[in-house]
mmCIF file of N, CA and C in Angstrom:
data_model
loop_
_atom_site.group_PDB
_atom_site.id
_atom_site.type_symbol
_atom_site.label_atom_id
_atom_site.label_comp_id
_atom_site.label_asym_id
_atom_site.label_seq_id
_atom_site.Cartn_x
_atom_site.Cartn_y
_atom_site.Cartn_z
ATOM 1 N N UNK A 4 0.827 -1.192 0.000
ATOM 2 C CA UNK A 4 0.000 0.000 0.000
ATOM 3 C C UNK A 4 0.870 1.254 0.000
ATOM 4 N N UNK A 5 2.111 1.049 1.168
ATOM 5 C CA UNK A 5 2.738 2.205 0.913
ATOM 6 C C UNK A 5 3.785 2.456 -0.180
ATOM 7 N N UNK A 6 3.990 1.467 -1.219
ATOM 8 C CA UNK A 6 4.632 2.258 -2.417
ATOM 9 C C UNK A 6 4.002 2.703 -3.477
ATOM 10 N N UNK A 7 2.991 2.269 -3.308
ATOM 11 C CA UNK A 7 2.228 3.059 -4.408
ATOM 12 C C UNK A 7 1.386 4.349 -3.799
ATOM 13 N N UNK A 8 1.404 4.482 -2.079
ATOM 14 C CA UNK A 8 0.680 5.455 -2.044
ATOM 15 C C UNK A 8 1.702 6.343 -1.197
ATOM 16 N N UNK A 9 3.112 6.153 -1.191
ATOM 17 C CA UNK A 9 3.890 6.998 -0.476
ATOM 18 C C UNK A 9 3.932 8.416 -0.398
ATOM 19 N N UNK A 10 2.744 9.039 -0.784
ATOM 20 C CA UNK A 10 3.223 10.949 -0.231
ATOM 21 C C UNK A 10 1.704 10.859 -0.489
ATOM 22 N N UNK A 11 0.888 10.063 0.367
ATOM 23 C CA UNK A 11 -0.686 10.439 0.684
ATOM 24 C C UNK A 11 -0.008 10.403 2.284
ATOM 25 N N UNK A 12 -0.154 11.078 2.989
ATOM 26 C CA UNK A 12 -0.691 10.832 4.708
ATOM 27 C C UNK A 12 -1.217 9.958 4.780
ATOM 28 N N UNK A 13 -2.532 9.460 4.977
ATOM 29 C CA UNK A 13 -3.493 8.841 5.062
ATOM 30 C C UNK A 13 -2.792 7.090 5.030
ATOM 31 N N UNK A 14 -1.781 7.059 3.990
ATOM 32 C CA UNK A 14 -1.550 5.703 4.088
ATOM 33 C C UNK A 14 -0.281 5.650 4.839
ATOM 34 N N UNK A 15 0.051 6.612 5.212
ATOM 35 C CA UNK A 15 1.211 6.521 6.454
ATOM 36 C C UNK A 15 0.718 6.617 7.902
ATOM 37 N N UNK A 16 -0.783 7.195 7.941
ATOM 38 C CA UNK A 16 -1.317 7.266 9.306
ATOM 39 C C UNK A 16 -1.848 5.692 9.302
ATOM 40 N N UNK A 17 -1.930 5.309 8.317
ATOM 41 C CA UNK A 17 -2.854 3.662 8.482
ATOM 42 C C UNK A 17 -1.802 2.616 9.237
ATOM 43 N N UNK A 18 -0.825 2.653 8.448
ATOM 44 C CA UNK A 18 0.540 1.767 8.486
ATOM 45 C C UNK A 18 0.736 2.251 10.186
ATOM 46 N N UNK A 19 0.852 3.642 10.289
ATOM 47 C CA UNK A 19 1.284 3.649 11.967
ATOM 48 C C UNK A 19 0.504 3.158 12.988
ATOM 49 N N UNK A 20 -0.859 3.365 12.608
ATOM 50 C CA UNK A 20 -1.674 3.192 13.120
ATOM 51 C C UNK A 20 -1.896 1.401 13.593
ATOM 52 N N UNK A 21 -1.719 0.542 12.530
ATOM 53 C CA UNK A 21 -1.623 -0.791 12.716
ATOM 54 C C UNK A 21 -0.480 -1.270 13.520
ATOM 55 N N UNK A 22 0.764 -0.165 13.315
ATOM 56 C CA UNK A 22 2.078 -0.421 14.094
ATOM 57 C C UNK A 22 1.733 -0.041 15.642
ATOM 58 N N UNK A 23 0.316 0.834 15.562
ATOM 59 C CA UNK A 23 0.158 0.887 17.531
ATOM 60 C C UNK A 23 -0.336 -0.102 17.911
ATOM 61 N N UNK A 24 -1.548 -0.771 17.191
ATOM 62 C CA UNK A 24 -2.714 -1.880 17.836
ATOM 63 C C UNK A 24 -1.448 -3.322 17.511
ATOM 64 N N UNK A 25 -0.266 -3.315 17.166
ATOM 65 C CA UNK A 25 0.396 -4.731 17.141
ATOM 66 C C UNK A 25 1.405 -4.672 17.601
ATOM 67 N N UNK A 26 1.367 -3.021 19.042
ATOM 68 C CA UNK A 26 2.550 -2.871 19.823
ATOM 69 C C UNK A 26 3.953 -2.886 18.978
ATOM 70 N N UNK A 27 4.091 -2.653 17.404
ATOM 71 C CA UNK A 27 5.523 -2.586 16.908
ATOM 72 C C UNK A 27 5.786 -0.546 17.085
ATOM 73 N N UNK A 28 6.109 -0.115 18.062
ATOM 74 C CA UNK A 28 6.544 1.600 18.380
ATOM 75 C C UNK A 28 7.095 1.708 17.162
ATOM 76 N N UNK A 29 8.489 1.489 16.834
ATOM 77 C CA UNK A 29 9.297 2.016 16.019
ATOM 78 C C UNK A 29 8.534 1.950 14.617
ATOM 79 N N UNK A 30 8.187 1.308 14.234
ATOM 80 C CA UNK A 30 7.134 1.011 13.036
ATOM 81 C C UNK A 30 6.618 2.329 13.469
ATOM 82 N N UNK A 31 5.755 2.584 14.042
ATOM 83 C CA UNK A 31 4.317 3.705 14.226
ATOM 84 C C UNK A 31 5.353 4.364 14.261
ATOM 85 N N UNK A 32 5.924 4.857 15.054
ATOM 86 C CA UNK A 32 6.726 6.308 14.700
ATOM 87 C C UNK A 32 7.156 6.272 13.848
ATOM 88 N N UNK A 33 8.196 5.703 12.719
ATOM 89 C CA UNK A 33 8.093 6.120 11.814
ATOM 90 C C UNK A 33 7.080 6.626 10.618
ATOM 91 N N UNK A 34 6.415 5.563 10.498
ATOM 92 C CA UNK A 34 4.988 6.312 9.980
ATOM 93 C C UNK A 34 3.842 7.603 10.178
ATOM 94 N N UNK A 35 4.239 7.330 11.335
ATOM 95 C CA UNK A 35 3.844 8.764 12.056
ATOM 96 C C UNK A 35 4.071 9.616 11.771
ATOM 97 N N UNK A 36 5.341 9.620 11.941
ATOM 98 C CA UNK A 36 6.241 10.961 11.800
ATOM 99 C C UNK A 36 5.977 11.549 9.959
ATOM 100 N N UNK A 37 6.336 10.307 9.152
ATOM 101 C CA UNK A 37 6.312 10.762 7.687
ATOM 102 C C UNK A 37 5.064 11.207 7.684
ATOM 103 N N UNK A 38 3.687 10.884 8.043
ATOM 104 C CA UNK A 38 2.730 11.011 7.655
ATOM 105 C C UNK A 38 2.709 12.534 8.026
ATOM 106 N N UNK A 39 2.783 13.172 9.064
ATOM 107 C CA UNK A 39 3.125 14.674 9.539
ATOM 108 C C UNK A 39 3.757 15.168 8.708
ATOM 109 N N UNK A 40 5.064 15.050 8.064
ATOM 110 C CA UNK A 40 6.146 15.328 7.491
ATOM 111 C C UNK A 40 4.920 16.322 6.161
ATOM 112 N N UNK A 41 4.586 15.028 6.050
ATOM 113 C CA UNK A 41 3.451 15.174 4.518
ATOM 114 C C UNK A 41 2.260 15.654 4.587
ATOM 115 N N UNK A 42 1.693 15.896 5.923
ATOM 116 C CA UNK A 42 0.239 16.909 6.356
ATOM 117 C C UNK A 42 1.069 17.284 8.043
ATOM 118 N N UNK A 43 1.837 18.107 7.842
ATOM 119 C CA UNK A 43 1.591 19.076 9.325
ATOM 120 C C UNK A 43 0.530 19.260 10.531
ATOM 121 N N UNK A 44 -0.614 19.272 9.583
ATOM 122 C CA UNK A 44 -2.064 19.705 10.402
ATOM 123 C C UNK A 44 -2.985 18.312 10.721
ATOM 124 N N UNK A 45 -1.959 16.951 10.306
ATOM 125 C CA UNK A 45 -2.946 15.749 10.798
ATOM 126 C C UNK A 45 -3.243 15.280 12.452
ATOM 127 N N UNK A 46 -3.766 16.034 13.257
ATOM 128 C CA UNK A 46 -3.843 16.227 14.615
ATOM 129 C C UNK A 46 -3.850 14.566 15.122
ATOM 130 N N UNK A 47 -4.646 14.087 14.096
ATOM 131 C CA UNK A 47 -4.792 12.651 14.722
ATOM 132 C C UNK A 47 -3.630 12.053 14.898
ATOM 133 N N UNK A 48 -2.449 12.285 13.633
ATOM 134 C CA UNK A 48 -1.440 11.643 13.879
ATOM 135 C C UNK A 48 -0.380 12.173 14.431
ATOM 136 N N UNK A 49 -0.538 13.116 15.278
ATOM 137 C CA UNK A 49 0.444 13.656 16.416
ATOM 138 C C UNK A 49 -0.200 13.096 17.468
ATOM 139 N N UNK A 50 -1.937 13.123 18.128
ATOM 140 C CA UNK A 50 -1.897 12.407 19.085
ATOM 141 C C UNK A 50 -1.645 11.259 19.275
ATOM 142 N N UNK A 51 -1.886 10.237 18.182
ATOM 143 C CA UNK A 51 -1.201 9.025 18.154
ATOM 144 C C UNK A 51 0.764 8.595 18.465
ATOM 145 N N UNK A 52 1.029 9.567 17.729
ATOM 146 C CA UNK A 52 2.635 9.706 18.002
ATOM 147 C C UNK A 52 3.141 9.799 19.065
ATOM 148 N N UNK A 53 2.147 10.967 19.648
ATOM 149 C CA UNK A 53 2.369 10.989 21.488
ATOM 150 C C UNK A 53 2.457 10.116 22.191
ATOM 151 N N UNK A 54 1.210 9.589 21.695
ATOM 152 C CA UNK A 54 0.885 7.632 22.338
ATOM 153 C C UNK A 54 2.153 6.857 22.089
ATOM 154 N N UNK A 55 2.348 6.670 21.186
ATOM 155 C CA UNK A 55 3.555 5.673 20.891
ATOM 156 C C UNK A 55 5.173 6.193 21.130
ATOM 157 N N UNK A 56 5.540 7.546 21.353
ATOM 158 C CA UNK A 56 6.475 8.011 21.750
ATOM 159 C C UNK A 56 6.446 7.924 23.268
ATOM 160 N N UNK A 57 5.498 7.413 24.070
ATOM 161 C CA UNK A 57 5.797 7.155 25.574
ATOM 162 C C UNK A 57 5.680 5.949 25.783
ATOM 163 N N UNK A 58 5.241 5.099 24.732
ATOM 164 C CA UNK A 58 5.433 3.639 24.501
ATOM 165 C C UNK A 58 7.075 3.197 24.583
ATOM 166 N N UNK A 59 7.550 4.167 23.765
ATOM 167 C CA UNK A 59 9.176 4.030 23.368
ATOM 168 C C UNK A 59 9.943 4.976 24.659
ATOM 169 N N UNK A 60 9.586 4.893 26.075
ATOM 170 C CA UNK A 60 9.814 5.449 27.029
ATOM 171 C C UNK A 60 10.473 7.197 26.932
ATOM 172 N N UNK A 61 10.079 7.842 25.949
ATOM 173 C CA UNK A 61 10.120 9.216 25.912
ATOM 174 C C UNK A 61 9.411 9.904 26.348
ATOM 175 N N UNK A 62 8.825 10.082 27.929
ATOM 176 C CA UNK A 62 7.415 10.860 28.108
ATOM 177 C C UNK A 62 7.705 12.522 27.915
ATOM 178 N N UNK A 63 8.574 12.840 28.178
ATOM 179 C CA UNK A 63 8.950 14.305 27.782
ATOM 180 C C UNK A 63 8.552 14.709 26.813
ATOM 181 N N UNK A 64 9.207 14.075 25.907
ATOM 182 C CA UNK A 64 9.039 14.449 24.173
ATOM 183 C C UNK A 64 7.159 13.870 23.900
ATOM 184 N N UNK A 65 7.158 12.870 24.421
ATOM 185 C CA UNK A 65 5.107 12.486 24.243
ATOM 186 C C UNK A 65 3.978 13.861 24.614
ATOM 187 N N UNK A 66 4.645 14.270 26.067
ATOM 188 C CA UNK A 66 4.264 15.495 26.521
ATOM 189 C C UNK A 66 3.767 16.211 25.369
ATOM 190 N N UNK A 67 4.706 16.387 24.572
ATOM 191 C CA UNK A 67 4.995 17.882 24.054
ATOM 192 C C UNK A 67 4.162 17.809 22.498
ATOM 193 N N UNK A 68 4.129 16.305 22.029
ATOM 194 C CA UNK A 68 3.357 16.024 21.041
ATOM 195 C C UNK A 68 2.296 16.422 21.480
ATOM 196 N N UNK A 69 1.735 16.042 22.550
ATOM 197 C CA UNK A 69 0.477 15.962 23.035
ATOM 198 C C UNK A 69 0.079 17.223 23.103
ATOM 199 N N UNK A 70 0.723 18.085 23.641
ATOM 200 C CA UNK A 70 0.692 19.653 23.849
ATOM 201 C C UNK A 70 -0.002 20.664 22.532
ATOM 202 N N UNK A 71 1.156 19.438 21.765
ATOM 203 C CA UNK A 71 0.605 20.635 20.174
ATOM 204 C C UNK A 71 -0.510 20.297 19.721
ATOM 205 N N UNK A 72 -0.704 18.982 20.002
ATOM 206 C CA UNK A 72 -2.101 18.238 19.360
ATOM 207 C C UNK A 72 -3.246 19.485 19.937
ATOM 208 N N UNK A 73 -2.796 19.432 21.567
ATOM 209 C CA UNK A 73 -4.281 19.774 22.310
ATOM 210 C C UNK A 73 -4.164 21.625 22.164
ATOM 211 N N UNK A 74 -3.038 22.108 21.242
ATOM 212 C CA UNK A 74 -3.389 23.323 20.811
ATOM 213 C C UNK A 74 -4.324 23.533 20.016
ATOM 214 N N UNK A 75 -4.032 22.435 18.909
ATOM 215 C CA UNK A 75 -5.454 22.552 17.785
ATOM 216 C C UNK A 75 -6.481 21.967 17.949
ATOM 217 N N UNK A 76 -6.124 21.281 18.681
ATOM 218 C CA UNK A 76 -8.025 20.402 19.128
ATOM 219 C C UNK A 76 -8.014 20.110 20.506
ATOM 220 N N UNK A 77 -8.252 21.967 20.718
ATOM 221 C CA UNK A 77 -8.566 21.759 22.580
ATOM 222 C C UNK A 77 -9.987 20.743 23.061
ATOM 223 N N UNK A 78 -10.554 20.706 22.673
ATOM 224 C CA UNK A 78 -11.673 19.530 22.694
ATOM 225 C C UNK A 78 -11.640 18.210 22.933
ATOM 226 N N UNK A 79 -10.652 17.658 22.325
ATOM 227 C CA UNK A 79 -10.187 15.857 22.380
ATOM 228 C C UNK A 79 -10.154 15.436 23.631
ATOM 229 N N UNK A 80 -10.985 13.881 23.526
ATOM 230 C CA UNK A 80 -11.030 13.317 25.203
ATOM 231 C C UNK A 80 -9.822 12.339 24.756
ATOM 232 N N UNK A 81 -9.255 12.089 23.696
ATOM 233 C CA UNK A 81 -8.110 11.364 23.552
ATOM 234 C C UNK A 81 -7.181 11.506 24.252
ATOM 235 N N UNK A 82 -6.354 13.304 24.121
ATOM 236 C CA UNK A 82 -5.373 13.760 23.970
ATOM 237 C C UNK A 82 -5.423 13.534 25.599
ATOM 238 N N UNK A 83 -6.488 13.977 26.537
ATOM 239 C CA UNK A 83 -5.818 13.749 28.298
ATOM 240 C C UNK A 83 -6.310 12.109 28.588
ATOM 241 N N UNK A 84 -6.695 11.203 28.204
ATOM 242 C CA UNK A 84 -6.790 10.101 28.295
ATOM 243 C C UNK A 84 -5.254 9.592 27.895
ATOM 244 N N UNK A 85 -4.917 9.941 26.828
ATOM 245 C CA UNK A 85 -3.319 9.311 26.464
ATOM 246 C C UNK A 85 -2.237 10.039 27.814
ATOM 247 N N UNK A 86 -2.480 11.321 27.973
ATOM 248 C CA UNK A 86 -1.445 11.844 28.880
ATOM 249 C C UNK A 86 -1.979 11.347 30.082
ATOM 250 N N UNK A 87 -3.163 10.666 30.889
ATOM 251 C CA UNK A 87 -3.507 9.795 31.745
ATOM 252 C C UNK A 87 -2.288 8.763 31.774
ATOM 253 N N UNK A 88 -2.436 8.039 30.314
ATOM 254 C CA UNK A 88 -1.202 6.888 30.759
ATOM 255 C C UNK A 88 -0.385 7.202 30.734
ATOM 256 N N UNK A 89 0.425 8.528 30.241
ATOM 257 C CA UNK A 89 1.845 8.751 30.640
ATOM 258 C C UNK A 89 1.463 9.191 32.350
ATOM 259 N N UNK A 90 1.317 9.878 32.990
ATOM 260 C CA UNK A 90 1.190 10.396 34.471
ATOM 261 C C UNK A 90 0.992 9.027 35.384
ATOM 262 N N UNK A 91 -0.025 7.877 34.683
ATOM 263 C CA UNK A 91 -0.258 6.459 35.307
ATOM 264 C C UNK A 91 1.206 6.082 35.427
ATOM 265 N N UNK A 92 1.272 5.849 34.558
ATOM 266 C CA UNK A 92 3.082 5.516 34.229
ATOM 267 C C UNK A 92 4.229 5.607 35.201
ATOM 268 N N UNK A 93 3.905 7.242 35.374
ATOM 269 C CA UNK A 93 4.930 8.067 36.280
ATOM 270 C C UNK A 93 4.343 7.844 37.919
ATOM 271 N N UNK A 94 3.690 7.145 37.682
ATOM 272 C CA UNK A 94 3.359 7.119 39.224
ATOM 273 C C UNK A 94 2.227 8.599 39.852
ATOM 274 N N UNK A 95 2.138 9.275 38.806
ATOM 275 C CA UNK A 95 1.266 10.497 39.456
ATOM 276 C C UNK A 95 -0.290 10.270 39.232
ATOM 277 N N UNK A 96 -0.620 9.257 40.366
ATOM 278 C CA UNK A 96 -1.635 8.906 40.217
ATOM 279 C C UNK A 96 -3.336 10.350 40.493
ATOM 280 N N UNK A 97 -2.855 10.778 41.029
ATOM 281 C CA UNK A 97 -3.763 12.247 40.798
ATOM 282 C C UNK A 97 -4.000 12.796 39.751
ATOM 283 N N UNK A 98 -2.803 13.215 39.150
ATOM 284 C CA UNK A 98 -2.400 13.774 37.996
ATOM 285 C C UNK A 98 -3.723 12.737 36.871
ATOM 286 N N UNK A 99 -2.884 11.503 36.946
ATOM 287 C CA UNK A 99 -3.620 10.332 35.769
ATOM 288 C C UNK A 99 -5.081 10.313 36.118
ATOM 289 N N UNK A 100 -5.631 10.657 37.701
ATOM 290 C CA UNK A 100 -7.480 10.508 37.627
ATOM 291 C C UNK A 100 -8.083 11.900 37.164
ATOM 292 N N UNK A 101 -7.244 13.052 37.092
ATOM 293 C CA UNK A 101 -7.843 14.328 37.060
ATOM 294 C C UNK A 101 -8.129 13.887 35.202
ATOM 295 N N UNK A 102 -6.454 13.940 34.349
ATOM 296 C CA UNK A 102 -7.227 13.295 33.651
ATOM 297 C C UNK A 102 -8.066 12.707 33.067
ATOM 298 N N UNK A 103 -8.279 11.065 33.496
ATOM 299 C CA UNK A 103 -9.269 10.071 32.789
ATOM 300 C C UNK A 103 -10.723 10.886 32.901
ATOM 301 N N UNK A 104 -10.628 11.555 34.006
ATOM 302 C CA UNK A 104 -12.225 12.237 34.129
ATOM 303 C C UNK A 104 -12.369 13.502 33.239
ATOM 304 N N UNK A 105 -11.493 13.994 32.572
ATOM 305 C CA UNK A 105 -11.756 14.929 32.016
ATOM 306 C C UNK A 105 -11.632 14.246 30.480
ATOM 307 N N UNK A 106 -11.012 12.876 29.753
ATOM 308 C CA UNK A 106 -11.372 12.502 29.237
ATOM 309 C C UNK A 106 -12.744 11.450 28.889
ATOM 310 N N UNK A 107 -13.157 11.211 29.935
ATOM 311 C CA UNK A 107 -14.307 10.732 30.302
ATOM 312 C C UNK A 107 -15.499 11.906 30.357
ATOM 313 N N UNK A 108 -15.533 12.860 30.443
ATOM 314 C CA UNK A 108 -16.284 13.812 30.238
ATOM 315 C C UNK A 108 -16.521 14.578 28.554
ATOM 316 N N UNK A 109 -15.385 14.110 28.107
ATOM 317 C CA UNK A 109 -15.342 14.813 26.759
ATOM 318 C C UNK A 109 -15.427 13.735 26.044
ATOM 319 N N UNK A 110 -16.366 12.541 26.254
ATOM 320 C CA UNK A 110 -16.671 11.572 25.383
ATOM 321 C C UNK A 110 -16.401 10.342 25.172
ATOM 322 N N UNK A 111 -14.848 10.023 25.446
ATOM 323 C CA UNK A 111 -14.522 9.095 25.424
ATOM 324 C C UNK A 111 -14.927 7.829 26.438
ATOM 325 N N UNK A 112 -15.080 6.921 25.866
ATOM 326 C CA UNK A 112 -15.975 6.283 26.315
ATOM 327 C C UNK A 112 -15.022 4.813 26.827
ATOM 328 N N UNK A 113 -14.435 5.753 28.220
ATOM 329 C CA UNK A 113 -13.330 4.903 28.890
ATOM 330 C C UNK A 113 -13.917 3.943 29.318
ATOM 331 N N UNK A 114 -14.876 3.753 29.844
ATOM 332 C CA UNK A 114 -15.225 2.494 30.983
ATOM 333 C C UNK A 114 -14.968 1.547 29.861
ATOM 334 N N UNK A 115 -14.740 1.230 28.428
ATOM 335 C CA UNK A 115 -14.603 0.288 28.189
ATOM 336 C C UNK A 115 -12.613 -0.183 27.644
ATOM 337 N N UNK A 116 -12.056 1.185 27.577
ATOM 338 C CA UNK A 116 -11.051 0.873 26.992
ATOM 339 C C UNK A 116 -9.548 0.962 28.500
ATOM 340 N N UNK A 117 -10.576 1.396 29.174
ATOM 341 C CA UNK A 117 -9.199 1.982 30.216
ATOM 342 C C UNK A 117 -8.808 0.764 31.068
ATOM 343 N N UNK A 118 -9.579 -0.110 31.651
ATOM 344 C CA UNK A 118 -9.677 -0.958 32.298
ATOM 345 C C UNK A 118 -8.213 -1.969 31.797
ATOM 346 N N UNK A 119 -8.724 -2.495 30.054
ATOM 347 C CA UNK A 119 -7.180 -3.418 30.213
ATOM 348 C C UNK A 119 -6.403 -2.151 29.476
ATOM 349 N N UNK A 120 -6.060 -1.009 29.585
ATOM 350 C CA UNK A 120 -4.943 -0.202 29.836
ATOM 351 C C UNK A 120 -3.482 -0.471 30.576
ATOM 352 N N UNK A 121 -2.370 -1.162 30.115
ATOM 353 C CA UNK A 121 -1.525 -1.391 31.136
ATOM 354 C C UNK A 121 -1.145 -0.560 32.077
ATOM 355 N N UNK A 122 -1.226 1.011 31.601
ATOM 356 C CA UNK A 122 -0.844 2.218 32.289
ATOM 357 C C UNK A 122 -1.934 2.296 33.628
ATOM 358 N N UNK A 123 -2.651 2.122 33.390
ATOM 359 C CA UNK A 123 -3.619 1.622 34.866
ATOM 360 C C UNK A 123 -3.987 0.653 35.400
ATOM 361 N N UNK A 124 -2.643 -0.232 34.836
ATOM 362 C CA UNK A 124 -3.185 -1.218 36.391
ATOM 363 C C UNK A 124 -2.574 -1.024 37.909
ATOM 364 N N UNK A 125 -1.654 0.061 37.987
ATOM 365 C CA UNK A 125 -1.546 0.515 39.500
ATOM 366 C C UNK A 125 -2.435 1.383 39.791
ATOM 367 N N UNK A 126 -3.500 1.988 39.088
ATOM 368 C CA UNK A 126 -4.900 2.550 39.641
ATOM 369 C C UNK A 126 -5.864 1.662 39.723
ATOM 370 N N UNK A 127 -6.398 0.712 39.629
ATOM 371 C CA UNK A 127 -7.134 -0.104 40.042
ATOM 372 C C UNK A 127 -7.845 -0.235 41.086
ATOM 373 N N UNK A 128 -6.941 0.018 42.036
ATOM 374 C CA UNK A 128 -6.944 -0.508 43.420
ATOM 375 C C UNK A 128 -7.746 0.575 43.985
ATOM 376 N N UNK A 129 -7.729 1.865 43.813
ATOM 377 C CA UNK A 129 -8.486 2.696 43.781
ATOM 378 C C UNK A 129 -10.088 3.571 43.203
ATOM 379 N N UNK A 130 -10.746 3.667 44.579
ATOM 380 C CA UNK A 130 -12.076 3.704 44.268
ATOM 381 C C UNK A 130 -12.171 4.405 43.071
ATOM 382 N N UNK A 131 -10.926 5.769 42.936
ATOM 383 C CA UNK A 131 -11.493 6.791 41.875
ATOM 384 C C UNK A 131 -11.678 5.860 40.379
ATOM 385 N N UNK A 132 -11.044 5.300 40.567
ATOM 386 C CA UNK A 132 -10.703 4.650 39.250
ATOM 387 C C UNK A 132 -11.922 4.104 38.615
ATOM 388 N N UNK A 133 -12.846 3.714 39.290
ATOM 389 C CA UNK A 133 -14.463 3.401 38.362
ATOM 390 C C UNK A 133 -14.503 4.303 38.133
ATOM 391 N N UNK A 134 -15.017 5.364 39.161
ATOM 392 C CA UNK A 134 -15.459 6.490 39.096
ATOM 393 C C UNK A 134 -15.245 7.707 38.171
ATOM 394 N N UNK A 135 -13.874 7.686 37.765
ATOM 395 C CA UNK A 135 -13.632 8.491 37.018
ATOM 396 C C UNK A 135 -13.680 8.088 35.654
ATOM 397 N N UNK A 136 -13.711 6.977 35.124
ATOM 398 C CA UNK A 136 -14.334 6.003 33.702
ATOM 399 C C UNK A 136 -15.547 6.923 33.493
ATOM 400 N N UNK A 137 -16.571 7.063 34.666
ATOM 401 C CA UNK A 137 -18.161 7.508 34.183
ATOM 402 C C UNK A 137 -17.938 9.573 33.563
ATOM 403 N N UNK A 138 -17.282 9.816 34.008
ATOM 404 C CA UNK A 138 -17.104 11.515 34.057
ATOM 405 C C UNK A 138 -18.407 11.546 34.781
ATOM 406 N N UNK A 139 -18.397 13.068 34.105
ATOM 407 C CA UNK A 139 -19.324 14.120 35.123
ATOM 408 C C UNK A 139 -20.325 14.395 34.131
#
């Protein structure tokens, strides 16, 4: 797909995109990245990049993807659901529930995806942790 469709985005966000759901990082970032390279303004595939750049233990640099994403699409329940699992990650478990609830409020429809989240299974144990799946 991608040599015949190499300077569409779209088939570089696909390719990365399959490289997140089969856990290969380096795959997705690269694709990622080209796919940006070739649409600047593909928001989806910077928040995804974010995702998979703290996969590849860079949360700094994920941060900052994430940052630009949630400049242009202050709206997304993605963008603080993904920075949930970086903060889960880091142990800032406050940080990660203020989060999930504010992605849980903006739609995303955690109670079903957060649960087998690896980044939260040291929130578990904690009441907020249903609780904040439902939002407000």
């Amino acid at each position: 797909m991608i040599v015949r469709h190499r300077h569409k985005p779209a088939a570089h966000f696909a390719v990365g995109l399959v490289g997140l759901l089969n856990s290969r990082w380096t795959k997705a970032e690269t694709s990622l990245r080209r796919c940006l390279e070739l649409n600047p303004g593909f928001e989806t595939a910077r928040t995804m990049l974010g995702y998979v750049i703290h996969k590849l233990g860079r949360d700094d640099e994920a941060r900052q993807e994430l940052a630009r994403a949630q400049e242009k699409v202050p709206g997304s329940a993605l963008i603080p659901y993904f920075l949930a699992c970086i903060e889960a990650a880091n142990g800032k478990r406050d940080e990660a529930f203020a989060l999930l609830e504010k992605a849980a409020s903006g739609g995303l429809y955690t109670v079903e995806i957060a649960p087998s989240q690896e980044e939260f299974r040291t929130l578990k144990d904690d009441p907020r942790f249903s609780a904040s799946l439902r939002g407000k």
